[in-house]
Amino acid sequence: MTEKVKKKLPFAKEEVVRLMRKNLDDDKQIQDRVKEGMNHFLYMILVNVCKQLNDYPYTTIDYEMFKESIYPYTNITRINEEKEMILLHLDAIKADCDALAMDVEKTLKLKDDAEDDVFAFFASKEDEETEEE
């Protein structure tokens, strides 16, 4: 403590390290910087959850509010799966749009090229027939 001034951590360092060791493999060693980082990370989560709880207009925080506030942290796997499903659906929509655009390009010419236009071909045939009569 004389060499370094101990950093003030939001939670007891020993408890955070104990919980980390409980959930890590026995052969893992944890650097001091990681221990402190985990401590600050847990504090940031607490702050973010409390900010969301403050958004409620009520003076009493109930368990349902708490569950809703921690949802992003407790359901990250489900959220990522939903994200993937949405992205796949958007890709399918994009493919449908591309196919429709190609179909429109083929069937509905935007240029006035008489040689590519079937209607212009028939119209010119009719004109020739009326001229011959």
C-alpha positions in Angstrom: 0.0 0.0 0.0 2.9 2.3 0.5 4.2 1.7 -3.1 0.9 2.2 -4.7 -2.2 3.9 -3.6 -4.9 1.3 -3.8 -7.5 2.1 -6.4 -11.0 2.5 -5.1 -13.2 -0.2 -6.6 -17.0 -0.2 -6.5 -17.2 -3.8 -5.1 -15.0 -5.8 -2.8 -12.1 -7.1 -5.0 -11.9 -10.4 -3.2 -15.6 -11.2 -3.8 -15.4 -10.4 -7.5 -12.2 -12.6 -7.8 -13.8 -15.4 -5.8 -16.8 -15.4 -8.2 -14.6 -15.3 -11.2 -12.5 -18.2 -10.0 -15.7 -20.1 -9.3 -16.7 -19.8 -12.9 -13.3 -20.2 -14.6 -11.3 -23.3 -15.2 -8.8 -24.1 -12.4 -5.8 -23.7 -14.6 -6.6 -20.0 -15.4 -4.7 -17.2 -13.8 -6.3 -13.8 -13.7 -4.2 -10.6 -14.1 -4.8 -7.8 -11.7 -6.0 -5.5 -14.6 -8.7 -8.1 -15.5 -9.9 -8.3 -11.8 -10.2 -4.5 -11.7 -11.8 -4.4 -15.1 -14.4 -6.9 -14.1 -15.2 -4.9 -11.0 -15.7 -1.7 -13.0 -17.7 -3.6 -15.7 -20.1 -5.0 -13.1 -20.5 -1.5 -11.7 -21.3 -0.1 -15.2 -24.0 -2.8 -15.6 -25.4 -1.8 -12.2 -25.4 1.9 -13.2 -27.1 1.2 -16.6 -29.8 -1.0 -14.9 -30.5 1.8 -12.4 -30.8 4.4 -15.1 -33.4 2.3 -16.8 -35.2 1.8 -13.4 -35.1 5.6 -13.0 -37.1 5.9 -16.2 -40.2 4.5 -14.5 -42.4 7.2 -13.0 -43.0 5.2 -9.8 -41.3 5.8 -6.5 -41.2 2.1 -5.7 -39.2 -0.3 -7.9 -40.9 -3.7 -8.1 -39.5 -7.0 -9.3 -41.2 -6.8 -12.8 -39.4 -3.5 -13.4 -36.1 -5.1 -12.3 -36.6 -8.1 -14.6 -37.4 -5.8 -17.6 -34.3 -3.7 -16.9 -32.0 -6.7 -16.8 -33.5 -8.4 -19.8 -30.7 -7.3 -22.2 -28.1 -8.9 -19.9 -29.9 -12.1 -19.1 -31.2 -12.9 -22.6 -28.3 -12.0 -24.8 -28.4 -15.4 -26.6 -32.0 -15.0 -27.4 -31.5 -11.4 -28.6 -28.7 -12.5 -30.9 -30.8 -15.3 -32.3 -33.6 -12.8 -33.0 -31.1 -10.5 -34.6 -29.9 -13.3 -36.9 -33.5 -14.2 -37.9 -34.3 -10.6 -38.7 -31.1 -10.2 -40.8 -32.0 -13.4 -42.7 -35.5 -12.2 -43.3 -34.2 -8.9 -44.6 -31.8 -10.7 -46.9 -34.8 -12.7 -48.3 -36.7 -9.4 -48.8 -33.7 -7.9 -50.5 -33.4 -10.9 -52.8 -37.1 -10.6 -53.6 -36.7 -6.9 -54.4 -33.7 -7.6 -56.7 -35.7 -10.3 -58.5 -38.6 -8.0 -58.9 -36.4 -5.2 -60.2 -34.9 -7.6 -62.8 -38.4 -8.6 -63.8 -39.4 -5.0 -64.2 -36.3 -4.3 -66.3 -37.1 -7.2 -68.6 -40.8 -6.5 -69.0 -41.2 -2.8 -68.6 -38.7 -1.0 -70.7 -37.9 2.5 -69.5 -36.1 3.5 -72.7 -37.9 4.4 -76.0 -35.9 1.9 -78.1 -38.3 0.9 -80.9 -36.2 -2.0 -81.9 -36.5 -3.6 -78.5 -40.1 -2.7 -77.9 -42.5 -5.4 -79.1 -45.4 -3.0 -79.1 -43.5 -0.6 -81.4 -42.9 -3.6 -83.6 -46.6 -4.4 -83.9 -47.5 -0.7 -84.3 -45.0 -0.3 -87.2 -46.5 -3.4 -88.9 -50.0 -1.9 -88.6 -48.7 1.4 -90.1 -47.1 -0.5 -93.0 -50.4 -2.4 -93.6 -52.4 0.8 -93.6 -50.0 2.4 -96.0 -50.2 -0.5 -98.4 -54.0 -0.3 -98.5 
